[in-house]
Amino acid sequence: MIAGNLIALLTIFFKEIHRFMRIWPQTLLPPAITTALYFLIFGKLIGGRVGEVQGHTYMDYIVPGVILMSVISHSYSNVVASFYSTKFQRHIEELLVSPAPNWVILLGFVAGGVVRGLLVGCVVAGIASGFAGPPALNLGLCLGVALLTSVLFSLAGFINAVFAESFDDISLIPNFILTPLSYLGGVFYSVDMLPEFWRKVALGNPILYMINAFRFGWIGVSDVDIGMAFAMTGGAATLLACLSLWLLHKGVGIKN
Amino acid sequence: MNALLIKNLRKTYKNGFTALRGVDLDVEEGDFFALLGPNGAGKSTLIGIVSSLVTKSSGRVEVCGYDLDREPALAKRSLGVAPQEFNFNQFETVGSVVMNQAGFYGMPRKLAKQRTEYCLRQVELWDRRDTVSRRLSGGMKRRLMIARALVHAPRLLILDEPTAGVDIEIRHAMWDMLREVNRQGVTIILTTHYLEEAETLCRNIAFIDNGGINPKQDMHQFLHSIEVEHFVLDLAAPLAQAPAVEGYRLEWLNELQLAAAVPRDTGLNGLFVGLHALGIEVSSLRNKTNRLEQLFLNRLEIE
């Protein structure tokens, strides 16, 4: 049974990898172009006039945030698009009739989202190396934060797909929640630059903690406590994993 | 041993519609079984519950002795389903669709490759293994779903309208293939709107309608219960109106055709003698409806 579940898991996982690799010009190339423009416009042209932030050039300061922002949006969009189209085309039924348990189905889709998120992160980091200074100060910490963040947002994408009833529904949350929270999560500025009231408001944004933890691993500066950042991200991921398994168990959005 | 055992199965959807009202059904291992009923009768709901795509309201389902609630993995492993609507990834190749399904069932890669080849050859799609599945014809897509349902070697195969939209030649080839699958020991449950298909292939039959089910019956005994058969007679010369022949009900269809209702215990000889006496020559005759179709319609009229 264990071997069977492992085979089922690998089948879903490689199917997911194959899906986004087959269309790599749509999945891996756009973030490279978008972030190259970010680095050119915000980092070089505008950043050159901003000066240093927390002892680093503006370009060096924004690189970790832009990398993690790409990880967040691509791990989310991979799972939400893949699982929703699986539902839409009804081949989710192939999995539901099979003996693959719910945790295998969830893990397979989430693993696909994590790999895409991390791959895009690597692509963006590669682009950044052409603009910014030396790479990660603490590679292990950076990888840990990126991994946990991509797991969290893959799960969030999965839940979005479960409830989505049209293709419009899968773009609502990225457009109206994820992107604003990412931009307001300290990608382009330190929260210490904000007035006290808005600084306190900004500390309520969970993405701020992930970006700062990643920035701490990348250049050694952070606006928040790193332990707190890991606890929040890990706790949220656990919560969303439990919710996803419950939704699958109940068949919400996928069974009559 | 029952390949499928259903006890007091009920399903009420969230909108209040009750699709199944306490259905009991048992299908013996090795059987070729027809589950018939009009649209909206509850067939798809019943199949959906057995294949874990629909959540039941209450009742018990066992597949090959495994309770679907208590031993879902073993029950699912024993079951293959080819649904009515295409539900495979249309962007994958034929080979990938079947290989992936084997993977979902936990089949090791080497065995999965062998089974994929075997099943695709069985449905005559092996030459199309590298074709993207959306490029297949309707009949090929139906066969692909059967190959996919068979890849993990299930003991019970449920086919929901397996030959819908398939031309007559391919349909007959599929019948041969399904007979062979059944001969190899796989129990098959079939729903179909082609009643000739059920009559030709199945040994036992049950009617489902309005959420209820009639006790299963032997197909031959069931067909034997027909009381009146309907024929169309082609005439050698034009006729202005229906003639009267004692013991038979004749209806004028057009000047060269008559419809005849023939009681089963009367036979056709008397009709021909009567027509001959009236100077009417019959050049050929055929069944107006398939026998099972006639019974099906009778049953619907009764209910």
CSV table of C-alpha atoms in Angstrom, one decimal, chain A residues 126 183 198 203:
chain,number,residue,atom,x,y,z
A,126,GLY,CA,19.8,34.4,-11.9
A,183,TYR,CA,3.7,45.1,-2.9
A,198,TRP,CA,1.1,52.4,9.0
A,203,LEU,CA,3.0,44.3,10.5
